[in-house]
PDB file of C-alpha atoms in Angstrom:
ATOM      1  CA  MET A  27    -120.768 -81.730  11.486  1.00 43.00           C
ATOM      2  CA  LYS A  28    -116.766 -83.019  11.466  1.00 47.00           C
ATOM      3  CA  VAL A  29    -114.442 -81.292  12.953  1.00 58.00           C
ATOM      4  CA  ASN A  30    -111.356 -80.853  10.561  1.00 79.00           C
ATOM      5  CA  GLY A  31    -109.095 -81.185  13.395  1.00 84.00           C
ATOM      6  CA  GLU A  32    -105.477 -81.002  11.591  1.00 89.00           C
ATOM      7  CA  VAL A  33    -106.165 -78.234  10.139  1.00 91.00           C
ATOM      8  CA  LEU A  34    -107.193 -75.712  13.253  1.00 92.00           C
ATOM      9  CA  VAL A  35    -103.812 -77.344  14.963  1.00 92.00           C
ATOM     10  CA  GLU A  36    -102.016 -76.325  11.883  1.00 93.00           C
ATOM     11  CA  ASP A  37    -103.270 -72.757  12.586  1.00 93.00           C
ATOM     12  CA  ILE A  38    -102.542 -72.937  15.947  1.00 94.00           C
ATOM     13  CA  ARG A  39     -99.264 -73.582  15.778  1.00 93.00           C
ATOM     14  CA  LYS A  40     -98.789 -70.731  12.953  1.00 93.00           C
ATOM     15  CA  ALA A  41    -100.626 -68.139  15.139  1.00 93.00           C
ATOM     16  CA  LEU A  42     -98.418 -69.110  18.159  1.00 93.00           C
ATOM     17  CA  SER A  43     -95.164 -69.385  16.283  1.00 90.00           C
ATOM     18  CA  SER A  44     -95.434 -66.247  14.385  1.00 89.00           C
ATOM     19  CA  GLU A  45     -93.671 -63.327  15.827  1.00 83.00           C
ATOM     20  CA  SER A  46     -96.304 -60.332  14.882  1.00 84.00           C
ATOM     21  CA  THR A  47     -99.440 -62.097  16.234  1.00 87.00           C
ATOM     22  CA  PHE A  48    -100.144 -61.770  19.733  1.00 87.00           C
ATOM     23  CA  PHE A  49    -104.370 -61.728  19.395  1.00 86.00           C
ATOM     24  CA  PHE A  50    -105.535 -64.878  19.661  1.00 88.00           C
ATOM     25  CA  ASN A  51    -109.195 -64.288  20.667  1.00 85.00           C
ATOM     26  CA  GLU A  52    -110.728 -64.846  16.939  1.00 87.00           C
ATOM     27  CA  LEU A  53    -108.874 -67.931  16.721  1.00 90.00           C
ATOM     28  CA  LEU A  54    -109.550 -69.338  20.323  1.00 89.00           C
ATOM     29  CA  GLU A  55    -113.474 -69.290  18.989  1.00 88.00           C
ATOM     30  CA  ASN A  56    -113.003 -70.855  16.356  1.00 88.00           C
ATOM     31  CA  CYS A  57    -110.733 -73.686  17.795  1.00 90.00           C
ATOM     32  CA  ASN A  58    -113.537 -73.974  20.946  1.00 89.00           C
ATOM     33  CA  VAL A  59    -115.351 -76.834  18.074  1.00 89.00           C
ATOM     34  CA  LEU A  60    -111.745 -79.114  19.578  1.00 90.00           C
ATOM     35  CA  SER A  61    -112.857 -79.520  22.817  1.00 87.00           C
ATOM     36  CA  ASN A  62    -113.257 -82.999  24.291  1.00 85.00           C
ATOM     37  CA  THR A  63    -111.262 -84.136  20.675  1.00 88.00           C
ATOM     38  CA  GLU A  64    -107.722 -85.410  20.115  1.00 91.00           C
ATOM     39  CA  TYR A  65    -107.117 -81.930  19.415  1.00 92.00           C
ATOM     40  CA  GLU A  66    -108.203 -81.040  23.007  1.00 94.00           C
ATOM     41  CA  PRO A  67    -104.488 -80.318  24.354  1.00 95.00           C
ATOM     42  CA  TYR A  68    -103.873 -77.922  21.579  1.00 95.00           C
ATOM     43  CA  LEU A  69    -107.180 -75.731  22.430  1.00 94.00           C
ATOM     44  CA  LYS A  70    -106.099 -76.129  26.043  1.00 95.00           C
ATOM     45  CA  LEU A  71    -102.054 -74.889  24.667  1.00 96.00           C
ATOM     46  CA  LEU A  72    -104.397 -72.071  22.664  1.00 95.00           C
ATOM     47  CA  THR A  73    -105.812 -70.654  26.053  1.00 93.00           C
ATOM     48  CA  ILE A  74    -103.135 -70.272  27.918  1.00 94.00           C
ATOM     49  CA  PHE A  75    -101.604 -68.039  24.885  1.00 93.00           C
ATOM     50  CA  SER A  76    -104.675 -66.025  24.989  1.00 90.00           C
ATOM     51  CA  HIS A  77    -105.131 -65.801  28.953  1.00 88.00           C
ATOM     52  CA  GLY A  78    -101.536 -67.674  30.384  1.00 90.00           C
ATOM     53  CA  LYS A  79     -98.792 -67.476  31.692  1.00 93.00           C
ATOM     54  CA  TYR A  80     -95.630 -69.243  30.753  1.00 96.00           C
ATOM     55  CA  SER A  81     -96.162 -70.649  34.883  1.00 94.00           C
ATOM     56  CA  ASN A  82     -99.057 -72.025  33.599  1.00 94.00           C
ATOM     57  CA  TYR A  83     -97.747 -73.992  30.788  1.00 96.00           C
ATOM     58  CA  LEU A  84     -94.971 -75.824  33.333  1.00 95.00           C
ATOM     59  CA  GLU A  85     -97.793 -76.516  35.676  1.00 94.00           C
ATOM     60  CA  ASN A  86     -99.590 -78.588  32.832  1.00 93.00           C
ATOM     61  CA  ALA A  87     -96.387 -79.511  30.137  1.00 94.00           C
ATOM     62  CA  ALA A  88     -96.771 -82.734  30.795  1.00 94.00           C
ATOM     63  CA  ASN A  89    -100.222 -83.340  28.997  1.00 94.00           C
ATOM     64  CA  LEU A  90     -99.550 -80.500  26.477  1.00 96.00           C
ATOM     65  CA  PRO A  91     -97.863 -79.869  23.380  1.00 95.00           C
ATOM     66  CA  LYS A  92     -94.460 -79.516  23.539  1.00 95.00           C
ATOM     67  CA  LEU A  93     -93.521 -75.600  22.908  1.00 94.00           C
ATOM     68  CA  ASN A  94     -90.136 -74.953  20.135  1.00 93.00           C
ATOM     69  CA  GLU A  95     -88.000 -72.286  20.936  1.00 93.00           C
ATOM     70  CA  SER A  96     -89.998 -69.702  19.031  1.00 92.00           C
ATOM     71  CA  GLU A  97     -92.855 -70.412  20.970  1.00 94.00           C
ATOM     72  CA  THR A  98     -91.349 -70.487  23.892  1.00 95.00           C
ATOM     73  CA  THR A  99     -89.883 -67.392  23.687  1.00 94.00           C
ATOM     74  CA  LYS A 100     -93.252 -66.047  22.515  1.00 94.00           C
ATOM     75  CA  LEU A 101     -95.058 -67.355  25.805  1.00 95.00           C
ATOM     76  CA  ARG A 102     -92.292 -65.557  27.858  1.00 96.00           C
ATOM     77  CA  ILE A 103     -93.459 -62.197  26.284  1.00 94.00           C
ATOM     78  CA  LEU A 104     -97.079 -62.421  26.934  1.00 94.00           C
ATOM     79  CA  THR A 105     -96.408 -63.643  30.328  1.00 94.00           C
ATOM     80  CA  ILE A 106     -94.296 -60.309  31.181  1.00 94.00           C
ATOM     81  CA  LEU A 107     -97.121 -58.550  29.280  1.00 92.00           C
ATOM     82  CA  ARG A 108     -99.928 -59.670  31.567  1.00 90.00           C
ATOM     83  CA  MET A 109     -97.687 -59.310  34.583  1.00 91.00           C
ATOM     84  CA  SER A 110     -97.571 -56.100  33.270  1.00 90.00           C
ATOM     85  CA  ILE A 111    -101.334 -55.337  33.530  1.00 84.00           C
ATOM     86  CA  ASN A 112    -101.399 -54.391  37.398  1.00 81.00           C
ATOM     87  CA  LYS A 113     -98.150 -53.639  37.833  1.00 87.00           C
ATOM     88  CA  ARG A 114     -96.014 -50.752  36.062  1.00 91.00           C
ATOM     89  CA  VAL A 115     -92.733 -51.765  38.268  1.00 96.00           C
ATOM     90  CA  LEU A 116     -91.799 -55.192  37.866  1.00 96.00           C
ATOM     91  CA  LYS A 117     -88.714 -57.259  39.372  1.00 97.00           C
ATOM     92  CA  TYR A 118     -86.526 -59.567  38.375  1.00 96.00           C
ATOM     93  CA  SER A 119     -87.557 -62.122  41.147  1.00 96.00           C
ATOM     94  CA  ASP A 120     -90.874 -62.708  40.143  1.00 96.00           C
ATOM     95  CA  MET A 121     -90.249 -62.225  36.573  1.00 96.00           C
ATOM     96  CA  LEU A 122     -88.184 -65.407  36.485  1.00 96.00           C
ATOM     97  CA  ASN A 123     -90.404 -66.769  38.442  1.00 95.00           C
ATOM     98  CA  GLU A 124     -93.231 -66.258  36.253  1.00 95.00           C
ATOM     99  CA  THR A 125     -90.978 -66.770  32.658  1.00 95.00           C
ATOM    100  CA  GLY A 126     -89.274 -70.031  34.271  1.00 94.00           C
ATOM    101  CA  LEU A 127     -86.007 -68.270  33.696  1.00 95.00           C
ATOM    102  CA  ASN A 128     -82.919 -69.142  35.056  1.00 93.00           C
ATOM    103  CA  SER A 129     -80.907 -65.996  34.754  1.00 95.00           C
ATOM    104  CA  SER A 130     -81.128 -62.260  34.828  1.00 95.00           C
ATOM    105  CA  ARG A 131     -79.633 -61.833  31.805  1.00 95.00           C
ATOM    106  CA  ASP A 132     -81.798 -64.447  29.967  1.00 96.00           C
ATOM    107  CA  LEU A 133     -84.580 -62.180  30.928  1.00 96.00           C
ATOM    108  CA  GLU A 134     -83.307 -59.260  29.793  1.00 96.00           C
ATOM    109  CA  HIS A 135     -82.622 -61.095  26.478  1.00 95.00           C
ATOM    110  CA  VAL A 136     -86.511 -61.932  26.469  1.00 96.00           C
ATOM    111  CA  ILE A 137     -87.304 -57.969  27.665  1.00 96.00           C
ATOM    112  CA  ILE A 138     -85.349 -56.392  24.775  1.00 95.00           C
ATOM    113  CA  GLN A 139     -87.178 -59.129  22.303  1.00 94.00           C
ATOM    114  CA  SER A 140     -90.283 -57.878  23.612  1.00 93.00           C
ATOM    115  CA  ILE A 141     -89.065 -53.908  23.188  1.00 93.00           C
ATOM    116  CA  GLN A 142     -88.053 -54.757  19.873  1.00 92.00           C
ATOM    117  CA  GLN A 143     -91.314 -56.407  18.993  1.00 90.00           C
ATOM    118  CA  ASN A 144     -92.997 -53.146  19.919  1.00 90.00           C
ATOM    119  CA  VAL A 145     -95.168 -54.879  22.472  1.00 91.00           C
ATOM    120  CA  LEU A 146     -93.311 -53.553  25.379  1.00 92.00           C
ATOM    121  CA  ASP A 147     -92.090 -50.136  26.424  1.00 93.00           C
ATOM    122  CA  CYS A 148     -90.346 -49.468  29.229  1.00 94.00           C
ATOM    123  CA  ARG A 149     -87.292 -49.046  31.424  1.00 95.00           C
ATOM    124  CA  ILE A 150     -84.639 -51.599  32.639  1.00 95.00           C
ATOM    125  CA  ASP A 151     -82.963 -50.481  35.815  1.00 95.00           C
ATOM    126  CA  GLU A 152     -80.213 -53.039  35.617  1.00 93.00           C
ATOM    127  CA  ALA A 153     -78.237 -51.694  38.856  1.00 93.00           C
ATOM    128  CA  ASN A 154     -81.943 -52.609  41.002  1.00 95.00           C
ATOM    129  CA  GLU A 155     -83.364 -55.364  39.198  1.00 95.00           C
ATOM    130  CA  GLN A 156     -86.873 -53.820  37.826  1.00 96.00           C
ATOM    131  CA  VAL A 157     -88.625 -52.561  35.301  1.00 96.00           C
ATOM    132  CA  PHE A 158     -90.317 -49.483  34.385  1.00 96.00           C
ATOM    133  CA  VAL A 159     -93.431 -50.100  32.158  1.00 94.00           C
ATOM    134  CA  ASN A 160     -94.854 -47.482  30.312  1.00 93.00           C
ATOM    135  CA  GLN A 161     -96.942 -49.066  28.050  1.00 89.00           C
ATOM    136  CA  ILE A 162     -97.848 -52.511  27.276  1.00 87.00           C
ATOM    137  CA  SER A 163    -100.398 -53.159  23.306  1.00 80.00           C
ATOM    138  CA  GLY A 164    -100.861 -56.700  21.809  1.00 64.00           C
ATOM    139  CA  TYR A 165    -101.978 -59.557  24.014  1.00 62.00           C
ATOM    140  CA  SER A 166    -105.039 -60.927  24.745  1.00 61.00           C
ATOM    141  CA  VAL A 167    -106.975 -60.467  28.666  1.00 61.00           C
ATOM    142  CA  THR A 168    -108.957 -62.518  30.597  1.00 61.00           C
ATOM    143  CA  PRO A 169    -112.678 -61.622  31.422  1.00 63.00           C
ATOM    144  CA  GLU A 170    -111.269 -60.705  34.911  1.00 65.00           C
ATOM    145  CA  GLN A 171    -108.241 -58.388  33.368  1.00 63.00           C
ATOM    146  CA  GLN A 172    -111.388 -57.272  31.044  1.00 66.00           C
ATOM    147  CA  ASP A 173    -112.916 -55.942  34.293  1.00 73.00           C
ATOM    148  CA  TYR A 174    -110.043 -54.552  35.628  1.00 69.00           C
ATOM    149  CA  LEU A 175    -109.195 -52.113  32.572  1.00 69.00           C
ATOM    150  CA  LEU A 176    -112.650 -51.402  32.036  1.00 76.00           C
ATOM    151  CA  ASP A 177    -112.566 -50.270  35.692  1.00 79.00           C
ATOM    152  CA  SER A 178    -108.771 -48.298  34.817  1.00 75.00           C
ATOM    153  CA  LEU A 179    -110.152 -46.767  31.821  1.00 79.00           C
ATOM    154  CA  THR A 180    -113.052 -45.412  33.762  1.00 86.00           C
ATOM    155  CA  LYS A 181    -111.511 -43.680  36.353  1.00 85.00           C
ATOM    156  CA  TRP A 182    -109.461 -42.688  34.020  1.00 82.00           C
ATOM    157  CA  CYS A 183    -112.386 -40.970  32.293  1.00 87.00           C
ATOM    158  CA  GLU A 184    -113.638 -39.488  35.856  1.00 85.00           C
ATOM    159  CA  SER A 185    -110.200 -37.670  35.854  1.00 85.00           C
ATOM    160  CA  CYS A 186    -110.312 -36.208  32.554  1.00 89.00           C
ATOM    161  CA  ARG A 187    -113.482 -34.904  33.275  1.00 88.00           C
ATOM    162  CA  THR A 188    -112.629 -33.295  36.676  1.00 87.00           C
ATOM    163  CA  ILE A 189    -108.963 -32.361  35.155  1.00 91.00           C
ATOM    164  CA  THR A 190    -111.117 -30.558  32.675  1.00 89.00           C
ATOM    165  CA  GLN A 191    -113.419 -29.241  34.872  1.00 88.00           C
ATOM    166  CA  ASN A 192    -110.846 -27.722  36.850  1.00 89.00           C
ATOM    167  CA  MET A 193    -109.142 -25.944  34.087  1.00 90.00           C
ATOM    168  CA  GLN A 194    -112.814 -24.488  32.561  1.00 89.00           C
ATOM    169  CA  ASP A 195    -112.917 -22.886  36.261  1.00 88.00           C
ATOM    170  CA  ASP A 196    -109.532 -21.780  36.181  1.00 90.00           C
ATOM    171  CA  VAL A 197    -110.663 -20.259  32.778  1.00 91.00           C
ATOM    172  CA  ASP A 198    -113.578 -18.854  34.008  1.00 88.00           C
ATOM    173  CA  VAL A 199    -111.746 -17.114  36.921  1.00 90.00           C
ATOM    174  CA  ALA A 200    -109.053 -15.832  34.585  1.00 91.00           C
ATOM    175  CA  THR A 201    -112.293 -14.281  32.444  1.00 90.00           C
ATOM    176  CA  ASN A 202    -114.011 -13.024  34.761  1.00 89.00           C
ATOM    177  CA  LYS A 203    -110.298 -10.993  36.349  1.00 89.00           C
ATOM    178  CA  LEU A 204    -109.732  -9.656  32.697  1.00 89.00           C
ATOM    179  CA  LYS A 205    -112.953  -8.323  32.558  1.00 89.00           C
ATOM    180  CA  ILE A 206    -112.622  -6.584  35.653  1.00 90.00           C
ATOM    181  CA  ASN A 207    -109.014  -4.909  34.891  1.00 90.00           C
ATOM    182  CA  MET A 208    -110.606  -4.128  32.179  1.00 89.00           C
ATOM    183  CA  GLN A 209    -113.303  -1.733  33.237  1.00 89.00           C
ATOM    184  CA  GLU A 210    -110.881  -0.317  35.997  1.00 88.00           C
ATOM    185  CA  ALA A 211    -108.529   0.601  33.024  1.00 88.00           C
ATOM    186  CA  ALA A 212    -111.736   2.189  31.241  1.00 87.00           C
ATOM    187  CA  GLU A 213    -112.978   3.980  34.132  1.00 86.00           C
ATOM    188  CA  PHE A 214    -108.854   5.001  34.810  1.00 86.00           C
ATOM    189  CA  GLN A 215    -109.057   6.696  31.889  1.00 86.00           C
ATOM    190  CA  LYS A 216    -112.126   8.410  32.065  1.00 84.00           C
ATOM    191  CA  SER A 217    -110.543   9.514  35.015  1.00 83.00           C
ATOM    192  CA  VAL A 218    -107.478  11.271  33.818  1.00 82.00           C
ATOM    193  CA  GLU A 219    -109.426  12.439  30.897  1.00 80.00           C
ATOM    194  CA  ALA A 220    -111.425  14.648  32.660  1.00 81.00           C
ATOM    195  CA  ALA A 221    -108.303  15.529  35.215  1.00 80.00           C
ATOM    196  CA  LYS A 222    -106.582  16.936  32.307  1.00 75.00           C
ATOM    197  CA  LEU A 223    -110.172  18.692  31.197  1.00 76.00           C
ATOM    198  CA  PRO A 224    -109.620  21.568  33.775  1.00 79.00           C
ATOM    199  CA  LEU A 225    -105.860  21.712  32.779  1.00 72.00           C
ATOM    200  CA  ARG A 226    -106.178  22.093  29.028  1.00 71.00           C
ATOM    201  CA  LYS A 227    -108.956  25.492  30.299  1.00 71.00           C
ATOM    202  CA  LYS A 228    -105.903  26.420  31.817  1.00 69.00           C
ATOM    203  CA  SER A 229    -103.819  26.199  29.549  1.00 69.00           C
ATOM    204  CA  ARG A 230    -105.758  27.475  26.693  1.00 71.00           C
ATOM    205  CA  THR A 231    -106.708  31.073  29.008  1.00 72.00           C
ATOM    206  CA  ALA A 232    -102.833  31.391  29.743  1.00 66.00           C
ATOM    207  CA  ARG A 233    -101.928  31.528  25.776  1.00 71.00           C
ATOM    208  CA  GLN A 234    -104.743  34.187  25.632  1.00 70.00           C
ATOM    209  CA  ALA A 235    -103.192  36.343  28.245  1.00 66.00           C
ATOM    210  CA  LEU A 236    -100.180  35.770  27.023  1.00 65.00           C
ATOM    211  CA  LEU A 237    -101.500  37.042  23.411  1.00 70.00           C
ATOM    212  CA  LYS A 238    -103.728  39.818  24.788  1.00 65.00           C
ATOM    213  CA  VAL A 239    -100.312  41.115  27.082  1.00 59.00           C
ATOM    214  CA  GLU A 240     -98.304  40.668  23.433  1.00 62.00           C
ATOM    215  CA  ASN A 241    -100.331  42.870  21.540  1.00 66.00           C
ATOM    216  CA  VAL A 242    -100.662  45.491  24.732  1.00 57.00           C
ATOM    217  CA  SER A 243     -96.937  45.473  24.210  1.00 57.00           C
ATOM    218  CA  HIS A 244     -96.630  46.147  21.143  1.00 61.00           C
ATOM    219  CA  SER A 245     -99.507  49.384  21.146  1.00 59.00           C
ATOM    220  CA  VAL A 246     -98.117  50.452  24.093  1.00 54.00           C
ATOM    221  CA  PRO A 247     -94.218  50.028  23.932  1.00 54.00           C
ATOM    222  CA  HIS A 248     -93.684  53.236  26.404  1.00 51.00           C
ATOM    223  CA  ARG A 249     -95.541  51.569  28.981  1.00 51.00           C
ATOM    224  CA  SER A 250     -93.620  49.590  32.168  1.00 58.00           C
ATOM    225  CA  ILE A 251     -93.533  46.097  33.094  1.00 57.00           C
ATOM    226  CA  PRO A 252     -95.630  46.546  36.380  1.00 60.00           C
ATOM    227  CA  GLU A 253     -98.079  48.333  33.964  1.00 60.00           C
ATOM    228  CA  LEU A 254     -98.734  46.047  31.307  1.00 55.00           C
ATOM    229  CA  LEU A 255     -98.616  43.090  34.565  1.00 58.00           C
ATOM    230  CA  SER A 256    -101.462  45.803  36.177  1.00 62.00           C
ATOM    231  CA  CYS A 257    -102.869  45.687  32.242  1.00 57.00           C
ATOM    232  CA  LEU A 258    -102.911  41.527  31.848  1.00 53.00           C
ATOM    233  CA  MET A 259    -104.350  41.687  35.612  1.00 57.00           C
ATOM    234  CA  ILE A 260    -107.628  43.944  34.666  1.00 55.00           C
ATOM    235  CA  LEU A 261    -107.885  41.284  31.012  1.00 50.00           C
ATOM    236  CA  LEU A 262    -107.619  38.394  32.692  1.00 52.00           C
TER     237      LEU A 262
END
């Protein structure tokens, strides 16, 4: 089968220059046929964009196609993204070394471009010359990095399960306390009602006695109060 190397090389250059393309795994699989051909340098270049850093390009620049300005910027962006996989705080000195840049201003310009292209969410600390990474996206990773990400996700899932279980335990404890409080409240209400019952009976008795006194006082108006009280004691 004859390989149409020129077409694949054109696809590679388009992908490397595109501002919206940061994932190259599928193209890399299709271009593996360029191995051991005159177009192999483009395959190696694509491999660096897919898994490597700008420093890797500099180490082999003599045997690789020359990068244009957009490709250079893109590889530097990818370099910062790949440095962010294992670290959430990046020092300017480390990024300058890996991106081949010579000044903090140029580095910050690349970081800002990364933010504008929505592949990097971070906070730049100019005073201390470091970057706090919040989130990265849209890039290819090596098999080793895949293992690291898988391990990180596994630990994250375990942490989520632990937090969820702890929350459920707290809910169960709170529910049990609520049930106990409701039972205690119900028992207290019963005690209150039980205590009110004798008072109600005494109140009814007192009202009945007053009515009897009133009846006696009306029927025997000439009696004195002491006599009426004597009558009340007899009635009670």
